[in-house]
PDB file of C-alpha atoms in Angstrom:
ATOM      1  CA  VAL R   1       0.010   0.008  -0.013  1.00 81.00           C
ATOM      2  CA  TRP R   2       1.161   3.499  -0.720  1.00 79.00           C
ATOM      3  CA  ARG R   3       0.034   6.560   1.302  1.00 76.00           C
ATOM      4  CA  ALA R   4      -1.011   9.457  -0.890  1.00 80.00           C
ATOM      5  CA  GLU R   5      -0.252  12.030   1.802  1.00 79.00           C
ATOM      6  CA  LYS R   6       3.028  12.759   3.546  1.00 80.00           C
ATOM      7  CA  PRO R   7       3.403  10.134   6.260  1.00 78.00           C
ATOM      8  CA  SER R   8       3.317  11.363   9.820  1.00 80.00           C
ATOM      9  CA  ARG R   9       5.957  10.460  12.392  1.00 82.00           C
ATOM     10  CA  GLY R  10       6.301   6.688  12.849  1.00 80.00           C
ATOM     11  CA  ARG R  11       4.500   5.851   9.605  1.00 79.00           C
ATOM     12  CA  PHE R  12       5.890   4.878   6.238  1.00 82.00           C
ATOM     13  CA  ARG R  13       4.857   5.874   2.759  1.00 82.00           C
ATOM     14  CA  GLU R  14       4.892   2.216   1.681  1.00 85.00           C
ATOM     15  CA  PHE R  15       3.660  -0.576   3.921  1.00 83.00           C
ATOM     16  CA  VAL R  16       2.112  -4.053   3.855  1.00 85.00           C
ATOM     17  CA  GLN R  17      -1.488  -4.444   4.837  1.00 84.00           C
ATOM     18  CA  CYS R  18      -3.867  -7.390   4.822  1.00 83.00           C
ATOM     19  CA  ASP R  19      -7.546  -6.765   5.302  1.00 85.00           C
ATOM     20  CA  ALA R  20     -11.010  -7.893   4.413  1.00 88.00           C
ATOM     21  CA  ASP R  21     -13.924  -5.505   3.889  1.00 83.00           C
ATOM     22  CA  ILE R  22     -17.616  -5.717   3.435  1.00 83.00           C
ATOM     23  CA  VAL R  23     -19.336  -3.387   1.045  1.00 85.00           C
ATOM     24  CA  GLY R  24     -23.061  -3.207   0.449  1.00 86.00           C
ATOM     25  CA  SER R  25     -24.409  -5.519   3.116  1.00 89.00           C
ATOM     26  CA  ARG R  26     -26.230  -4.378   6.240  1.00 89.00           C
ATOM     27  CA  ASP R  27     -26.573  -7.963   7.468  1.00 94.00           C
ATOM     28  CA  MET R  28     -24.727  -8.514  10.750  1.00 96.00           C
ATOM     29  CA  ALA R  29     -23.883 -12.051   9.632  1.00 96.00           C
ATOM     30  CA  ALA R  30     -21.380 -10.453   7.240  1.00 95.00           C
ATOM     31  CA  ASP R  31     -19.676  -8.660  10.131  1.00 94.00           C
ATOM     32  CA  ALA R  32     -19.719 -11.857  12.239  1.00 96.00           C
ATOM     33  CA  GLU R  33     -18.141 -13.613   9.278  1.00 96.00           C
ATOM     34  CA  LEU R  34     -15.208 -11.133   9.396  1.00 94.00           C
ATOM     35  CA  VAL R  35     -14.776 -11.874  13.088  1.00 96.00           C
ATOM     36  CA  CYS R  36     -14.683 -15.605  12.298  1.00 97.00           C
ATOM     37  CA  LEU R  37     -12.225 -14.954   9.467  1.00 96.00           C
ATOM     38  CA  ALA R  38      -9.891 -13.033  11.819  1.00 95.00           C
ATOM     39  CA  CYS R  39      -9.992 -15.874  14.321  1.00 96.00           C
ATOM     40  CA  GLU R  40      -9.386 -18.479  11.615  1.00 95.00           C
ATOM     41  CA  LEU R  41      -6.390 -16.524  10.222  1.00 94.00           C
ATOM     42  CA  LEU R  42      -4.807 -15.957  13.635  1.00 94.00           C
ATOM     43  CA  ALA R  43      -5.234 -19.618  14.565  1.00 95.00           C
ATOM     44  CA  GLY R  44      -3.847 -20.653  11.184  1.00 95.00           C
ATOM     45  CA  LEU R  45      -0.799 -18.484  11.732  1.00 95.00           C
ATOM     46  CA  GLY R  46      -0.242 -20.203  15.055  1.00 97.00           C
ATOM     47  CA  VAL R  47      -0.892 -17.128  17.219  1.00 95.00           C
ATOM     48  CA  GLY R  48      -1.223 -18.595  20.675  1.00 91.00           C
ATOM     49  CA  SER R  49      -3.346 -16.149  22.628  1.00 94.00           C
ATOM     50  CA  TYR R  50      -5.430 -13.430  21.056  1.00 95.00           C
ATOM     51  CA  SER R  51      -8.801 -11.715  21.135  1.00 95.00           C
ATOM     52  CA  VAL R  52     -10.690  -9.915  18.411  1.00 95.00           C
ATOM     53  CA  ARG R  53     -11.895  -6.586  19.731  1.00 94.00           C
ATOM     54  CA  ILE R  54     -15.066  -5.064  18.311  1.00 95.00           C
ATOM     55  CA  ASN R  55     -17.265  -2.035  18.756  1.00 94.00           C
ATOM     56  CA  ASN R  56     -20.006  -0.277  16.788  1.00 94.00           C
ATOM     57  CA  ARG R  57     -19.753   3.229  15.380  1.00 91.00           C
ATOM     58  CA  LYS R  58     -23.422   3.881  16.133  1.00 92.00           C
ATOM     59  CA  ILE R  59     -22.781   3.403  19.806  1.00 93.00           C
ATOM     60  CA  LEU R  60     -20.188   6.180  19.696  1.00 92.00           C
ATOM     61  CA  SER R  61     -22.665   8.401  17.797  1.00 90.00           C
ATOM     62  CA  GLY R  62     -25.187   7.740  20.581  1.00 92.00           C
ATOM     63  CA  LEU R  63     -22.543   8.657  23.166  1.00 93.00           C
ATOM     64  CA  MET R  64     -21.768  11.909  21.345  1.00 92.00           C
ATOM     65  CA  GLU R  65     -25.486  12.773  21.239  1.00 91.00           C
ATOM     66  CA  ALA R  66     -25.826  12.002  24.968  1.00 90.00           C
ATOM     67  CA  VAL R  67     -22.984  14.276  26.017  1.00 93.00           C
ATOM     68  CA  GLY R  68     -24.151  17.102  23.798  1.00 92.00           C
ATOM     69  CA  VAL R  69     -21.604  16.825  20.950  1.00 92.00           C
ATOM     70  CA  ARG R  70     -23.854  17.390  17.963  1.00 86.00           C
ATOM     71  CA  GLU R  71     -21.589  19.154  15.445  1.00 88.00           C
ATOM     72  CA  ARG R  72     -20.168  16.598  13.001  1.00 84.00           C
ATOM     73  CA  SER R  73     -16.695  18.166  12.841  1.00 85.00           C
ATOM     74  CA  LEU R  74     -16.479  18.244  16.627  1.00 87.00           C
ATOM     75  CA  GLU R  75     -17.621  14.643  16.823  1.00 88.00           C
ATOM     76  CA  GLU R  76     -14.867  13.618  14.403  1.00 88.00           C
ATOM     77  CA  GLY R  77     -12.257  15.473  16.503  1.00 92.00           C
ATOM     78  CA  VAL R  78     -13.495  13.909  19.737  1.00 94.00           C
ATOM     79  CA  LEU R  79     -13.421  10.418  18.214  1.00 92.00           C
ATOM     80  CA  ARG R  80      -9.904  10.970  16.875  1.00 90.00           C
ATOM     81  CA  THR R  81      -8.883  11.755  20.443  1.00 93.00           C
ATOM     82  CA  VAL R  82     -10.725   8.703  21.831  1.00 93.00           C
ATOM     83  CA  ASP R  83      -8.913   6.557  19.257  1.00 89.00           C
ATOM     84  CA  LYS R  84      -5.586   7.782  20.722  1.00 90.00           C
ATOM     85  CA  LEU R  85      -6.572   6.642  24.257  1.00 91.00           C
ATOM     86  CA  PRO R  86      -4.467   3.407  24.255  1.00 88.00           C
ATOM     87  CA  LYS R  87      -1.430   5.389  23.119  1.00 91.00           C
ATOM     88  CA  VAL R  88      -1.690   8.495  25.268  1.00 94.00           C
ATOM     89  CA  GLY R  89      -3.534   7.344  28.350  1.00 93.00           C
ATOM     90  CA  LYS R  90      -6.640   8.640  30.111  1.00 95.00           C
ATOM     91  CA  GLU R  91      -5.149  11.889  31.568  1.00 96.00           C
ATOM     92  CA  GLU R  92      -3.678  13.009  28.260  1.00 96.00           C
ATOM     93  CA  ALA R  93      -6.877  12.087  26.394  1.00 96.00           C
ATOM     94  CA  ALA R  94      -8.884  14.123  28.920  1.00 97.00           C
ATOM     95  CA  ARG R  95      -6.555  17.105  28.363  1.00 97.00           C
ATOM     96  CA  LEU R  96      -6.911  16.799  24.576  1.00 96.00           C
ATOM     97  CA  LEU R  97     -10.691  16.555  24.827  1.00 96.00           C
ATOM     98  CA  ARG R  98     -10.795  19.751  26.870  1.00 97.00           C
ATOM     99  CA  GLU R  99      -8.071  21.758  25.181  1.00 96.00           C
ATOM    100  CA  GLU R 100      -8.160  20.637  21.530  1.00 94.00           C
ATOM    101  CA  ASN R 101     -11.865  19.805  21.262  1.00 94.00           C
ATOM    102  CA  GLY R 102     -13.244  22.402  23.672  1.00 95.00           C
ATOM    103  CA  LEU R 103     -15.239  20.007  25.816  1.00 96.00           C
ATOM    104  CA  ALA R 104     -16.214  20.753  29.382  1.00 96.00           C
ATOM    105  CA  PRO R 105     -14.416  18.626  31.991  1.00 97.00           C
ATOM    106  CA  GLU R 106     -17.729  16.813  32.738  1.00 96.00           C
ATOM    107  CA  GLN R 107     -18.172  15.937  29.057  1.00 96.00           C
ATOM    108  CA  ALA R 108     -14.573  14.625  28.770  1.00 96.00           C
ATOM    109  CA  ALA R 109     -14.934  12.555  31.979  1.00 96.00           C
ATOM    110  CA  ARG R 110     -18.268  11.065  30.826  1.00 95.00           C
ATOM    111  CA  ILE R 111     -16.804  10.069  27.443  1.00 96.00           C
ATOM    112  CA  LEU R 112     -13.672   8.497  28.966  1.00 96.00           C
ATOM    113  CA  ASP R 113     -15.643   6.658  31.659  1.00 94.00           C
ATOM    114  CA  PHE R 114     -18.019   5.278  28.963  1.00 94.00           C
ATOM    115  CA  VAL R 115     -15.314   4.084  26.550  1.00 93.00           C
ATOM    116  CA  GLY R 116     -13.129   2.797  29.415  1.00 90.00           C
ATOM    117  CA  SER R 117     -15.794   0.585  30.961  1.00 85.00           C
ATOM    118  CA  GLY R 118     -14.960  -3.067  30.563  1.00 85.00           C
ATOM    119  CA  GLY R 119     -16.346  -6.392  31.567  1.00 90.00           C
ATOM    120  CA  VAL R 120     -17.649  -9.534  29.923  1.00 93.00           C
ATOM    121  CA  THR R 121     -19.839  -9.255  26.859  1.00 94.00           C
ATOM    122  CA  ASP R 122     -23.223  -9.712  28.599  1.00 93.00           C
ATOM    123  CA  GLU R 123     -22.337  -7.102  31.264  1.00 94.00           C
ATOM    124  CA  ILE R 124     -21.248  -4.535  28.687  1.00 95.00           C
ATOM    125  CA  LEU R 125     -24.313  -5.118  26.538  1.00 95.00           C
ATOM    126  CA  GLY R 126     -26.562  -4.782  29.551  1.00 94.00           C
ATOM    127  CA  ARG R 127     -24.967  -1.450  30.480  1.00 93.00           C
ATOM    128  CA  LEU R 128     -25.318  -0.257  26.909  1.00 93.00           C
ATOM    129  CA  ARG R 129     -28.981  -1.219  26.786  1.00 93.00           C
ATOM    130  CA  SER R 130     -29.514   0.808  29.963  1.00 91.00           C
ATOM    131  CA  SER R 131     -27.479   3.727  28.623  1.00 89.00           C
ATOM    132  CA  PHE R 132     -29.519   3.932  25.430  1.00 90.00           C
ATOM    133  CA  ALA R 133     -32.910   2.977  26.828  1.00 82.00           C
ATOM    134  CA  GLU R 134     -35.987   3.812  24.764  1.00 75.00           C
ATOM    135  CA  GLY R 135     -36.938   7.473  25.172  1.00 67.00           C
ATOM    136  CA  GLY R 136     -33.553   8.341  26.674  1.00 70.00           C
ATOM    137  CA  GLU R 137     -30.620  10.279  25.312  1.00 71.00           C
ATOM    138  CA  GLY R 138     -28.254   8.843  22.747  1.00 71.00           C
ATOM    139  CA  GLY R 139     -30.930   7.269  20.594  1.00 77.00           C
ATOM    140  CA  ALA R 140     -28.486   6.590  17.784  1.00 82.00           C
ATOM    141  CA  GLY R 141     -26.745   4.129  20.094  1.00 92.00           C
ATOM    142  CA  ARG R 142     -29.723   1.797  20.363  1.00 93.00           C
ATOM    143  CA  ALA R 143     -29.272   0.486  16.831  1.00 92.00           C
ATOM    144  CA  GLY R 144     -25.562  -0.025  17.524  1.00 94.00           C
ATOM    145  CA  VAL R 145     -26.276  -2.044  20.666  1.00 95.00           C
ATOM    146  CA  ASP R 146     -28.706  -4.244  18.724  1.00 95.00           C
ATOM    147  CA  GLU R 147     -26.123  -4.765  15.952  1.00 95.00           C
ATOM    148  CA  LEU R 148     -23.331  -5.544  18.439  1.00 96.00           C
ATOM    149  CA  SER R 149     -25.591  -7.982  20.249  1.00 97.00           C
ATOM    150  CA  GLU R 150     -26.330  -9.761  16.977  1.00 97.00           C
ATOM    151  CA  VAL R 151     -22.651  -9.998  15.973  1.00 97.00           C
ATOM    152  CA  THR R 152     -21.673 -11.380  19.395  1.00 97.00           C
ATOM    153  CA  ALA R 153     -24.569 -13.896  19.337  1.00 97.00           C
ATOM    154  CA  LEU R 154     -23.442 -15.067  15.889  1.00 97.00           C
ATOM    155  CA  ALA R 155     -19.845 -15.333  17.111  1.00 96.00           C
ATOM    156  CA  ALA R 156     -21.044 -17.448  20.032  1.00 96.00           C
ATOM    157  CA  ALA R 157     -23.008 -19.689  17.623  1.00 97.00           C
ATOM    158  CA  ALA R 158     -19.805 -20.136  15.626  1.00 97.00           C
ATOM    159  CA  GLY R 159     -17.991 -21.234  18.777  1.00 96.00           C
ATOM    160  CA  ILE R 160     -15.659 -18.263  19.142  1.00 96.00           C
ATOM    161  CA  ALA R 161     -17.416 -16.237  21.858  1.00 94.00           C
ATOM    162  CA  GLY R 162     -14.388 -16.551  24.129  1.00 94.00           C
ATOM    163  CA  LEU R 163     -12.216 -14.896  21.512  1.00 96.00           C
ATOM    164  CA  VAL R 164     -14.396 -11.854  20.979  1.00 96.00           C
ATOM    165  CA  GLU R 165     -13.974  -8.834  23.235  1.00 95.00           C
ATOM    166  CA  LEU R 166     -16.192  -5.767  23.231  1.00 96.00           C
ATOM    167  CA  ASP R 167     -14.044  -2.630  23.387  1.00 94.00           C
ATOM    168  CA  LEU R 168     -15.928   0.643  23.480  1.00 94.00           C
ATOM    169  CA  SER R 169     -12.734   2.668  22.962  1.00 92.00           C
ATOM    170  CA  ILE R 170     -12.346   1.548  19.339  1.00 91.00           C
ATOM    171  CA  ALA R 171     -13.283   4.738  17.539  1.00 88.00           C
ATOM    172  CA  ARG R 172     -13.280   5.201  13.810  1.00 72.00           C
ATOM    173  CA  GLY R 173     -14.499   8.102  11.733  1.00 63.00           C
ATOM    174  CA  ARG R 174     -17.827   8.277  10.028  1.00 64.00           C
ATOM    175  CA  THR R 175     -16.177   8.632   6.662  1.00 65.00           C
ATOM    176  CA  TYR R 176     -15.262   4.925   6.573  1.00 67.00           C
ATOM    177  CA  SER R 177     -17.066   3.162   9.423  1.00 74.00           C
ATOM    178  CA  THR R 178     -20.822   3.321  10.031  1.00 77.00           C
ATOM    179  CA  GLY R 179     -21.516   0.145  12.018  1.00 85.00           C
ATOM    180  CA  PRO R 180     -19.491  -2.688  13.632  1.00 89.00           C
TER     181      PRO R 180
END
């Protein structure tokens, strides 16, 4: 792969990438199939211990709505910061949310608490259902919770439930990710 733009620090203009994409299907079975494919490839490569982490972009849209981030450009900036969380840590991410994105400290804390909450799949899905309850804030997130529930149920039916981990901190932009 070649980057069209000037590479940022730590990135190369030319690199090797292997991926699989789904275009044109809204069926969650297609997304579950990608999770199965990832597990099959990692097992085939002899990777001993791994997990496939998944999230749903609609859940993040619901979170943005719930905390009062309604402007699309601000949402994109906030999610770029959330995506840096594993690299920069919670304190630095909070600072960036406040200083670069202009969020109130309460908004930044609520976002970081939400995306940092862990647990087993059923616990996380239960919290998400409560967070995006019918008639409550963050209505966009309800569809994301339903889709994530379906993908994890299909993964369980395929026998790989123990390899799938819900990670609410995985944040991708709307320009190329609209669902799982």
